[in-house]
Short mmCIF file of C-alpha atoms in Angstrom, two decimals:
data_model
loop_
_atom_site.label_atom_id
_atom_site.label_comp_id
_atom_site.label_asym_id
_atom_site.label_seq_id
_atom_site.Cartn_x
_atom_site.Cartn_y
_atom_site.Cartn_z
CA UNK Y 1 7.57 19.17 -1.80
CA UNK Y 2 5.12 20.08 0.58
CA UNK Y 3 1.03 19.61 -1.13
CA UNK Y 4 -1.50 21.89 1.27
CA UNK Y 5 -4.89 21.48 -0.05
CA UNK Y 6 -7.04 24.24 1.51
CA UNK Y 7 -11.07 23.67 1.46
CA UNK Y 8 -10.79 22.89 -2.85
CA UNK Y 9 -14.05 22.99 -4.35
CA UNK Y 10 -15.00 22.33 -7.95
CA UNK Y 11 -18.19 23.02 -9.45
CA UNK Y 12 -19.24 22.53 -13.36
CA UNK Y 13 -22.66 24.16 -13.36
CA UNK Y 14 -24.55 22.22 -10.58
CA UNK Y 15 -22.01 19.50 -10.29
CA UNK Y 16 -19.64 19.20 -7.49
CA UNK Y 17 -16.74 17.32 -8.46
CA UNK Y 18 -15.08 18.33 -5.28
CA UNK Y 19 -16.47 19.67 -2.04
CA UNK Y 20 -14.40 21.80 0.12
CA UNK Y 21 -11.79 19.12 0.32
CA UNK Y 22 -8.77 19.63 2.83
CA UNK Y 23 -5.58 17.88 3.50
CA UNK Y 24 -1.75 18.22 4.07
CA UNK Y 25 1.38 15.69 1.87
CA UNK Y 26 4.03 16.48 3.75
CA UNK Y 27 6.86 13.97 2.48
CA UNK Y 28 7.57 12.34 -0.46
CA UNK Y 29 5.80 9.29 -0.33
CA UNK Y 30 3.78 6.92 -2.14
CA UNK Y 31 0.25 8.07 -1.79
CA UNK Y 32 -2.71 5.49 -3.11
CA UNK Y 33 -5.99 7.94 -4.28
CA UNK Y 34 -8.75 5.64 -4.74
CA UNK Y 35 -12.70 6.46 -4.87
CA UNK Y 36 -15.30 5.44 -7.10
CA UNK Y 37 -16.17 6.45 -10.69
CA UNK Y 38 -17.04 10.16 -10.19
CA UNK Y 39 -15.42 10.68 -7.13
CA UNK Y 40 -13.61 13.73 -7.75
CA UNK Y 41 -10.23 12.30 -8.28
CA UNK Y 42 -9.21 13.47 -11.94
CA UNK Y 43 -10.73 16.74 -10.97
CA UNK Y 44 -8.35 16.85 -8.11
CA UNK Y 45 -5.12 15.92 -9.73
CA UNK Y 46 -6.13 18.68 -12.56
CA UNK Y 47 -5.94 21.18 -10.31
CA UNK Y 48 -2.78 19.84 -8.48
CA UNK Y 49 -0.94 19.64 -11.91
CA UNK Y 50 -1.83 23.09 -12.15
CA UNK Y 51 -4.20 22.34 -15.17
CA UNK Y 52 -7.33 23.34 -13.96
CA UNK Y 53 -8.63 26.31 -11.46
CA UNK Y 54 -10.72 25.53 -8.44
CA UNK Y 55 -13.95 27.25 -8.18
CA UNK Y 56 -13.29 28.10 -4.16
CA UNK Y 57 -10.32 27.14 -2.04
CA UNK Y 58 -6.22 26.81 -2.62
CA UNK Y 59 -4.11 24.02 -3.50
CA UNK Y 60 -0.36 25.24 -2.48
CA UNK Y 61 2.61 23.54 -3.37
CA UNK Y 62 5.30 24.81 -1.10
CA UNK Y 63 3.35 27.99 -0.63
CA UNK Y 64 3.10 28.46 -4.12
CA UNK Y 65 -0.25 28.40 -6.57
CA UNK Y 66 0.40 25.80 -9.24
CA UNK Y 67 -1.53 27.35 -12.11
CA UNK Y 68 -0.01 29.38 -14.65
CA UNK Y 69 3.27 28.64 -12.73
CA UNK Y 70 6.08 27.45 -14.80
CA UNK Y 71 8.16 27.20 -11.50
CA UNK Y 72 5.81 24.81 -9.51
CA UNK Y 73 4.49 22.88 -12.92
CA UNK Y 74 7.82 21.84 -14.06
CA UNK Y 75 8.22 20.04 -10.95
CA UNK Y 76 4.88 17.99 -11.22
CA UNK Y 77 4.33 15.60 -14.34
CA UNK Y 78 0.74 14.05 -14.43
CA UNK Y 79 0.27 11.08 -16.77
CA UNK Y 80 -3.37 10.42 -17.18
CA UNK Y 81 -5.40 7.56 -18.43
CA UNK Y 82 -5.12 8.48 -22.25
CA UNK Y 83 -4.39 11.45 -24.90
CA UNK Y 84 -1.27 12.29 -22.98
CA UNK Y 85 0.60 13.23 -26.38
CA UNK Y 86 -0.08 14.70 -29.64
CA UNK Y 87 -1.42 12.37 -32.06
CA UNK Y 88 0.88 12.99 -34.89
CA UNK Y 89 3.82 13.86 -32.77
CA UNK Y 90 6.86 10.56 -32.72
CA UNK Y 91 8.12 8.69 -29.90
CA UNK Y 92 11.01 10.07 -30.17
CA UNK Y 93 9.69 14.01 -30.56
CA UNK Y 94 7.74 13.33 -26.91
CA UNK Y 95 10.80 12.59 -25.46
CA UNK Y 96 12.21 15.39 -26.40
CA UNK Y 97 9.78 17.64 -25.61
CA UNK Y 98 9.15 16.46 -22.01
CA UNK Y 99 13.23 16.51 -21.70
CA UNK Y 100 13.18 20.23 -21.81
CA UNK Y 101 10.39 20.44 -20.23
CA UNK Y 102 11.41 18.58 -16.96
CA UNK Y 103 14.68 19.98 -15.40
CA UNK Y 104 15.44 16.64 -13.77
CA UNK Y 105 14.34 14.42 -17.33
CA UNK Y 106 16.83 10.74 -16.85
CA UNK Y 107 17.25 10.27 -20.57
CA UNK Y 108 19.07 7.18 -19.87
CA UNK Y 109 16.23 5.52 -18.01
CA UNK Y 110 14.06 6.56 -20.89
CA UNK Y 111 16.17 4.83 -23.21
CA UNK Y 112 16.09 1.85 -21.09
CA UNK Y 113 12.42 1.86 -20.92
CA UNK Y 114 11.83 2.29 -24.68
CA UNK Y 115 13.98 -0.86 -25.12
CA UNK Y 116 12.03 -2.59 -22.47
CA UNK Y 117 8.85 -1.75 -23.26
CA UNK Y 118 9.78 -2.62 -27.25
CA UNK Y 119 9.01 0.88 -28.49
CA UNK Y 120 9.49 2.42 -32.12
CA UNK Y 121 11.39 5.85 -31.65
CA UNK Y 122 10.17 6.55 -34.98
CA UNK Y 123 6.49 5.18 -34.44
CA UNK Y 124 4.12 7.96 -34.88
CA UNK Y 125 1.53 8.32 -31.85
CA UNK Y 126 -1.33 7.59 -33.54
CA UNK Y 127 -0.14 4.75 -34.51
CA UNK Y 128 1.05 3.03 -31.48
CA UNK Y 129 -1.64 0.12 -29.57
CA UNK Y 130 -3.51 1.83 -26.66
CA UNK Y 131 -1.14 -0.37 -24.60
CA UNK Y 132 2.22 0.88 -26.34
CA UNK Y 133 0.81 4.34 -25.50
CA UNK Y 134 0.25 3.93 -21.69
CA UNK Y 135 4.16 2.25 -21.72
CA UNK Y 136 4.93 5.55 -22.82
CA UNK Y 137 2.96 7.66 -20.68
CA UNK Y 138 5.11 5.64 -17.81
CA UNK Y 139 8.13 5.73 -19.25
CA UNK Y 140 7.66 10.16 -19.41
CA UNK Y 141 6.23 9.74 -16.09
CA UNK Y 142 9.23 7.95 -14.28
CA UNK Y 143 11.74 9.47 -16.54
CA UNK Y 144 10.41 12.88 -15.74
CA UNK Y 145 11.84 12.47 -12.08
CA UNK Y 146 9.43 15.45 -11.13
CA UNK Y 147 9.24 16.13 -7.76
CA UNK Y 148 5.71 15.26 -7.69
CA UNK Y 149 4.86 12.52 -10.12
CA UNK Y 150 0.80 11.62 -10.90
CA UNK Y 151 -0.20 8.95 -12.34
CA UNK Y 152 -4.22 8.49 -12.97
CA UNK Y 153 -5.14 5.13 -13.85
CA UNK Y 154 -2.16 4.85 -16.34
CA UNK Y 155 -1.89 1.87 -18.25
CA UNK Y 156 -5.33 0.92 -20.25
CA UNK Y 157 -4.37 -1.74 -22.34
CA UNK Y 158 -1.19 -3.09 -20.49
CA UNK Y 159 -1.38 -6.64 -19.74
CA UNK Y 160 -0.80 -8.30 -16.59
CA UNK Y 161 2.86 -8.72 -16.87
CA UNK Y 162 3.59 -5.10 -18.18
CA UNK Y 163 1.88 -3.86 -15.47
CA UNK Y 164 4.10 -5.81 -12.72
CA UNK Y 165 6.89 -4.60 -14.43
CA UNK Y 166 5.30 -1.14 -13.84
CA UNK Y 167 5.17 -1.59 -10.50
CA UNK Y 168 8.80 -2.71 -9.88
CA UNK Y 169 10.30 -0.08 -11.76
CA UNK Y 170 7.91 2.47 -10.12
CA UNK Y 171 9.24 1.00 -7.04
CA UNK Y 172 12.95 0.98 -7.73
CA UNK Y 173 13.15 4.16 -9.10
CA UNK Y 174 11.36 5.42 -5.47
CA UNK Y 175 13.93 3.51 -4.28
CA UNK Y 176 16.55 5.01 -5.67
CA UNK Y 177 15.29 8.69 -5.01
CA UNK Y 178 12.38 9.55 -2.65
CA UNK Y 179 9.86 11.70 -4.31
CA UNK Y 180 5.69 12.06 -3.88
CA UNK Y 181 3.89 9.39 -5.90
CA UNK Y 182 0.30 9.98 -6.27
CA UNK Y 183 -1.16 7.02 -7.93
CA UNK Y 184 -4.64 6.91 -8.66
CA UNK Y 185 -6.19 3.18 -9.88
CA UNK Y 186 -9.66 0.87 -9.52
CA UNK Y 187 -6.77 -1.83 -9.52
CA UNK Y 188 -6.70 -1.54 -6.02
CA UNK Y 189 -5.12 -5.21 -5.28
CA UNK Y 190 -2.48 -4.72 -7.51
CA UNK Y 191 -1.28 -1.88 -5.89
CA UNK Y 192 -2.03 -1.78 -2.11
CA UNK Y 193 1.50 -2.79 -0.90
CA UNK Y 194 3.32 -0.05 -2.42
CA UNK Y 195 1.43 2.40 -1.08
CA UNK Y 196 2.52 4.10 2.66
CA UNK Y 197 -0.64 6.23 2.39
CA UNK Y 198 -3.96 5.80 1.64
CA UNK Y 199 -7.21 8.92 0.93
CA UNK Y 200 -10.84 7.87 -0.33
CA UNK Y 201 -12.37 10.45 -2.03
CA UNK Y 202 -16.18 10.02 -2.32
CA UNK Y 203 -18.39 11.80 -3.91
CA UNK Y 204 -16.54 15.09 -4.09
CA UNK Y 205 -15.17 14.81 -0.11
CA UNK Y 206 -12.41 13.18 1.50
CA UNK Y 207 -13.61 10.73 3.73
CA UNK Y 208 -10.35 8.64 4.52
CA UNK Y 209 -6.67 9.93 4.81
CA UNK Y 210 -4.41 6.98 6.72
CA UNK Y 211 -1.22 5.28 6.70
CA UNK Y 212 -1.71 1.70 4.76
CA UNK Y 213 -1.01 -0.21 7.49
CA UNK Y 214 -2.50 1.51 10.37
CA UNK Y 215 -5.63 0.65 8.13
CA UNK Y 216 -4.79 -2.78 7.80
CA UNK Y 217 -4.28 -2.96 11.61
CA UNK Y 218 -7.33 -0.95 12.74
CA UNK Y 219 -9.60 -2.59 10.93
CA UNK Y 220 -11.51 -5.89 11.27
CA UNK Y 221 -14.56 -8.21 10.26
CA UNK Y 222 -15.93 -9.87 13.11
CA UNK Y 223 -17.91 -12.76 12.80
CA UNK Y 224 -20.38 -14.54 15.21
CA UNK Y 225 -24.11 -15.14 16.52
CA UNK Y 226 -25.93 -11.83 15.98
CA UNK Y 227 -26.42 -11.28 19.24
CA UNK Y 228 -22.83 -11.69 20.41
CA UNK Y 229 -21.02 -9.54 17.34
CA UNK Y 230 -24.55 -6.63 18.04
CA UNK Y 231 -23.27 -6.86 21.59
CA UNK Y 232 -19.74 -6.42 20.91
CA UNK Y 233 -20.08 -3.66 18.11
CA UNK Y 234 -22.43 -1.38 20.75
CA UNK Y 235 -19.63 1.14 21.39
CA UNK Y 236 -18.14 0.87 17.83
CA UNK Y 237 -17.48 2.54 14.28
CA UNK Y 238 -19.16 0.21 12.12
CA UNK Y 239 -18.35 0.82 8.98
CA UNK Y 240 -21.07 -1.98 7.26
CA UNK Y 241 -22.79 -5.71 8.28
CA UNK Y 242 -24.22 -8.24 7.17
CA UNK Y 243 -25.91 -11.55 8.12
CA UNK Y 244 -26.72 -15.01 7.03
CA UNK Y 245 -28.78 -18.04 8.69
CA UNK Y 246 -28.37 -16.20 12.57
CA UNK Y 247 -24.66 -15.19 12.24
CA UNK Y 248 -23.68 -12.11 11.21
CA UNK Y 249 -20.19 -10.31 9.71
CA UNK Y 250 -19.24 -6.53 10.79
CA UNK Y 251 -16.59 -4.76 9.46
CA UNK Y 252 -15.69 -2.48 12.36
CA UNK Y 253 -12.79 0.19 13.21
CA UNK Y 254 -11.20 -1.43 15.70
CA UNK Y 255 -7.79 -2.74 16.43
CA UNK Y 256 -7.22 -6.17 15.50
CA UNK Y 257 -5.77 -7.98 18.50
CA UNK Y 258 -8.40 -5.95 20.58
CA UNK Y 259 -10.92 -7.95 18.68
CA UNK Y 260 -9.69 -10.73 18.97
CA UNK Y 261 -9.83 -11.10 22.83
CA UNK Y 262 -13.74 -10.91 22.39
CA UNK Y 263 -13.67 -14.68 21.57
CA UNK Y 264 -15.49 -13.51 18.19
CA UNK Y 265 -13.65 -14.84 15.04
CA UNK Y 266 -11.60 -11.62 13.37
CA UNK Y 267 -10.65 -11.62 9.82
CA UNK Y 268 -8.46 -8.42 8.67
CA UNK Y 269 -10.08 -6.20 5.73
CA UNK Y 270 -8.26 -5.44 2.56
CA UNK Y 271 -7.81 -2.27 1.51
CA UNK Y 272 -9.96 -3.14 -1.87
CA UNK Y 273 -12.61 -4.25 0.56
CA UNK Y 274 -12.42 -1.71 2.92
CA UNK Y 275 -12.74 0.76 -0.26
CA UNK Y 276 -15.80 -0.81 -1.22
CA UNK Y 277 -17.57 -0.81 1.83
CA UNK Y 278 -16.92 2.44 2.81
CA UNK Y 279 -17.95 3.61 -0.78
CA UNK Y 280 -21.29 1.48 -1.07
CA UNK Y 281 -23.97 3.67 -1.73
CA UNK Y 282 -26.89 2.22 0.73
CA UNK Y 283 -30.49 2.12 0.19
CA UNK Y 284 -29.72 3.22 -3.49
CA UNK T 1 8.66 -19.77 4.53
CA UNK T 2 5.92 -17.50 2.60
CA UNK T 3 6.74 -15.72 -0.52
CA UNK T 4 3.79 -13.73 -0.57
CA UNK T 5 1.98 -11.54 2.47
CA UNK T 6 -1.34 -11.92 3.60
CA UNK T 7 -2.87 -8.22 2.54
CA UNK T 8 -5.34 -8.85 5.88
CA UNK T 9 -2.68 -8.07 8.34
CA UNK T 10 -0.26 -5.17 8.78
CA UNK T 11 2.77 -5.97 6.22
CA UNK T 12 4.97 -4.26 8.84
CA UNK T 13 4.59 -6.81 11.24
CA UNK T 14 4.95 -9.62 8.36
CA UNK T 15 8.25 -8.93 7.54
CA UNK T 16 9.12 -8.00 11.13
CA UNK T 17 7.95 -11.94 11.88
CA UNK T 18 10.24 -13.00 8.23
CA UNK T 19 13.00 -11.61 10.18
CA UNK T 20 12.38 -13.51 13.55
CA UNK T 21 11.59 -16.77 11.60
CA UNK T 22 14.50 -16.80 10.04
CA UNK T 23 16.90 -15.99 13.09
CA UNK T 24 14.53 -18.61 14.80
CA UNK T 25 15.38 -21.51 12.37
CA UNK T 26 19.25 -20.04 11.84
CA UNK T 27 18.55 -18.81 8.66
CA UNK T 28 20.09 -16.11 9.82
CA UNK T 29 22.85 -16.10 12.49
CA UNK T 30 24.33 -13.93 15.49
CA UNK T 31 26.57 -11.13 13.36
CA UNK T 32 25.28 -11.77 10.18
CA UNK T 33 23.40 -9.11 7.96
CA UNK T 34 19.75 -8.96 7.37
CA UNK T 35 18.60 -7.67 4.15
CA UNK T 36 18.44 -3.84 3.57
CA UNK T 37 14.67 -2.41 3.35
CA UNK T 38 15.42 -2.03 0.04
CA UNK T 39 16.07 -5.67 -0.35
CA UNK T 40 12.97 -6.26 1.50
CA UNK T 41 10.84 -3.90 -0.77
CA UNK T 42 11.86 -5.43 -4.17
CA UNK T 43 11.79 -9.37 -2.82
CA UNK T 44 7.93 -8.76 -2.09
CA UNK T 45 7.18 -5.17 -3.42
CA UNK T 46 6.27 -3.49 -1.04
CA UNK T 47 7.14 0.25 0.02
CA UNK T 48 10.28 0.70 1.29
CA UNK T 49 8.83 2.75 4.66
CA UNK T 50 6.77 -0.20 5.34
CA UNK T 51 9.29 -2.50 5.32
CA UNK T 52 11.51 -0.08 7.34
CA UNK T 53 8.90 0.02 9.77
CA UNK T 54 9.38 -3.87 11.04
CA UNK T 55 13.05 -3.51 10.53
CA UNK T 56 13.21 -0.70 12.90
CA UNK T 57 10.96 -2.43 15.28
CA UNK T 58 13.44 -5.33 15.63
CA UNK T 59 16.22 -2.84 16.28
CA UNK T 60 14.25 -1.26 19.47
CA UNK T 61 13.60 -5.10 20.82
CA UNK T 62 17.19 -5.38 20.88
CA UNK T 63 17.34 -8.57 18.09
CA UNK T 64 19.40 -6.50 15.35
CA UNK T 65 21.44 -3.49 16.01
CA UNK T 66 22.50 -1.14 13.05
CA UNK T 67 26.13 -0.05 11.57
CA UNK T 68 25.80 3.23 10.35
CA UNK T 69 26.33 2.65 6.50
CA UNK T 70 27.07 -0.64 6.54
CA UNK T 71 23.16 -2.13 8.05
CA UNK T 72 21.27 -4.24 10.23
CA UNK T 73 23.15 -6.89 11.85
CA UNK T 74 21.49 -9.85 14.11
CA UNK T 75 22.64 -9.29 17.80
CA UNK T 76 24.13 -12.18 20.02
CA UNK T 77 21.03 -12.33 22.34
CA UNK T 78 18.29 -12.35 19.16
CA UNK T 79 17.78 -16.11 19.14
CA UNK T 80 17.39 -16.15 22.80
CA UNK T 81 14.83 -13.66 23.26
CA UNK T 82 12.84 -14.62 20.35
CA UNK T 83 12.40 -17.75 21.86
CA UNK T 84 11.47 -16.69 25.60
CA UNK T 85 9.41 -14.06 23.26
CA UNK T 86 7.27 -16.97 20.99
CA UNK T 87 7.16 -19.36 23.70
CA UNK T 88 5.16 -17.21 25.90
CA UNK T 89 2.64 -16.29 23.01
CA UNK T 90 2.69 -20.16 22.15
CA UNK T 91 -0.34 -20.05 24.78
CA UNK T 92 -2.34 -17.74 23.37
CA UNK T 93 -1.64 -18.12 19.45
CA UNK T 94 -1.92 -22.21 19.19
CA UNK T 95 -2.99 -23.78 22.64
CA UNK T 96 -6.14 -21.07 23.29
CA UNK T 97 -7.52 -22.06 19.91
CA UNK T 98 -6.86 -25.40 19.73
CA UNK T 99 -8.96 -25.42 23.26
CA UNK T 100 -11.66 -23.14 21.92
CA UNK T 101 -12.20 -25.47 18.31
CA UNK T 102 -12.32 -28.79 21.20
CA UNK T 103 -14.51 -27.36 23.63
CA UNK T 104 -16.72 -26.00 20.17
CA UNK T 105 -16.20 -30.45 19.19
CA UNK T 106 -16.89 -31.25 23.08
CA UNK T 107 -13.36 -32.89 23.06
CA UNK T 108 -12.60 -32.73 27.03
CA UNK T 109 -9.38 -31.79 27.93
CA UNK T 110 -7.81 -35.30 28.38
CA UNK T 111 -8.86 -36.38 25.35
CA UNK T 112 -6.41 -33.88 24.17
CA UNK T 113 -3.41 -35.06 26.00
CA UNK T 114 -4.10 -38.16 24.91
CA UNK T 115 -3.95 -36.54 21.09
CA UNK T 116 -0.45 -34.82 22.21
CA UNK T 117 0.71 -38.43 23.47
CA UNK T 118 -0.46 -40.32 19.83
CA UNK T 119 0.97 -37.63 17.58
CA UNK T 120 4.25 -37.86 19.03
CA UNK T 121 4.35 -41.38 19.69
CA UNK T 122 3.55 -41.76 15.56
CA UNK T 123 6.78 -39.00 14.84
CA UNK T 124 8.84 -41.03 17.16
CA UNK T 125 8.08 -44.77 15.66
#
């Protein structure tokens, strides 16, 4: 399904959560949204889901407005960080509410999961471990099969292991059918490989939307004397520096092999890093 | 061979170089199959387009050749022009640093022959 985001703002009072952001998903993909605390991304999948209303601008999902819109909305499941179900609702009532709920539900890969993931179909929400409640909140998520499937930092309280597991299943079901993943995390490291796309939202604007690897091959540290990596960064997109005892680091837009014929040493940048450094807030 | 990528560098080209390492050592043969990009993307978990992405680059440099529905298969020619291929960037990749970390330890130039010579008179006894 094709996402056009049109010059979305959101405003509570004086706050901008998001500033007259703009941006085309064409194909389903998976698409990492990363961005510091307050960046605007929760606010931005709201309105996606169709949950919340933008104060100016459009998000269309194939030409359609998702709010109010049982047609677009039942094609887009959004499993957020917590409080995705009714307290006192079961295991097994959720299930069966998102089953009518999503035309494309895979009750069999729910059943799977609940098995996996050890889960009481009889077990009251409120009294499930914040960790059994994000395994459910993926389990609806994946099982949903919606066109457009959001997750937003899902799994407080899974461990290590459960989240891998996430992660392969998340992948094999993508495997299996192609649809847009937006996955939203701070667990940046975790993640990075499984994403084709990358945007950076910060502070209310989008200031980075690439392909994963074209990021990890245009961009670079350099390292040297300060006068040789000054020299060499001139004519360059800098995107921060920094020195110690006469040598100095840049992390630089530039292609890596390009780099690398300046004699300088070149290190590539992980996308965590990259995050960071294009987020820092300088002079703060 | 590595299990696990180096996030620093383009994961394209990493599997696109798992591929040529393993036709290189005969891992993988003339005719045989390469793993699908599925395959690729559950071994290390990675996105399948990703993966696809060195795959397909390996198809238009003529070392695999695709079966519609069936997959990639490693052509007759692969080993052969991966070697012509990694011998030419054997200058640049090994010999231009080695030279550069010397010159940086004022190690002249037959000083390193002389290394060459000892290291493979030691593999040799």
């Amino acid at each position: 399904m094709k996402i056009e985001v049109k010059n979305l703002t959101k405003s509570y009072g004086d706050n901008t959560a998001l500033d007259s952001v703009s941006f085309t998903l064409n194909d389903p993909k998976i698409y990492g949204l990363l961005g510091r605390n307050g960046a605007g991304k929760t606010t931005f999948m709201e309105i996606l889901s169709g949950h919340l209303l933008p104060t100016k601008g459009e998000v269309l999902i194939n030409d359609e407005k998702p709010f109010d819109n049982r047609k677009i909305t039942e094609s887009i499941c959004l499993i957020k960080e917590g409080d995705n179900f009714k307290k006192d609702l079961t295991v097994k009532n959720v299930l069966k509410i998102y089953s009518y709920f999503y035309p494309n539900w895979d009750q069999a890969l729910a059943n799977d999961l609940i098995k996996e993931y050890n889960l009481k179909l009889t077990a009251p929400i409120k009294t499930l471990s914040k960790g059994m409640e994000s395994a459910l909140g993926i389990i609806v998520g994946l099982a949903s099969k919606a066109p457009i499937t959001i997750f937003d930092e899902p799994y407080i309280g899974l461990d290590a292991a459960a989240r891998k597991r996430f992660y392969e299943l998340l992948l094999s079901e993508y495997e299996k059918q192609k649809r847009t993943i937006i996955f939203s995390t701070h667990l940046i490291d975790e993640v990075s490989l499984l994403f084709e796309e990358v945007l950076i939202l910060q502070e209310g604007k989008l200031i980075l939307h690439e392909e994963a690897d074209t990021l990890r091959h245009n961009t670079c540290a350099v390292s040297g004397s300060i006068e040789q990596v000054e020299a060499f960064i001139e004519d360059k997109e800098v995107i921060d520096k920094k020195e110690l005892a006469g040598m100095m680091t840049a992390y630089i837009y530039e292609n890596m092999e390009h780099a690398k014929k300046s004699g300088l040493a070149v290190e590539g940048v992980p996308i965590q890093e990259l995050m960071i450094y294009l987020t820092e807030q300088k002079g703060a | 061979m590595a299990q696990k990528l180096d996030e620093n560098r383009p994961i394209y080209l990493q599997i696109k170089e798992y591929v040529e390492d393993s036709i290189i050592n005969e891992t993988l043969k003339a005719g045989d199959r390469v793993p699908s990009t599925n395959e690729f993307a559950t071994f290390f978990n990675i996105n399948p387009a990703t993966a696809a992405k060195g795959v397909n680059e390996l198809v238009y440099e003529g070392i695999l050749y695709k079966r519609r529905g069936i997959g990639m298969f490693v052509t007759e020619n692969a080993r052969q022009i991966l070697l012509a291929k990694r011998k030419e960037e054997f200058y640049e990749h090994y010999l231009l640093p080695l030279k550069d970390e010397a010159k940086k330890l004022e190690i002249s130039n037959e000083q390193l022959v002389e290394m060459i010579y000892r290291e493979g008179n030691e593999l040799e006894n």
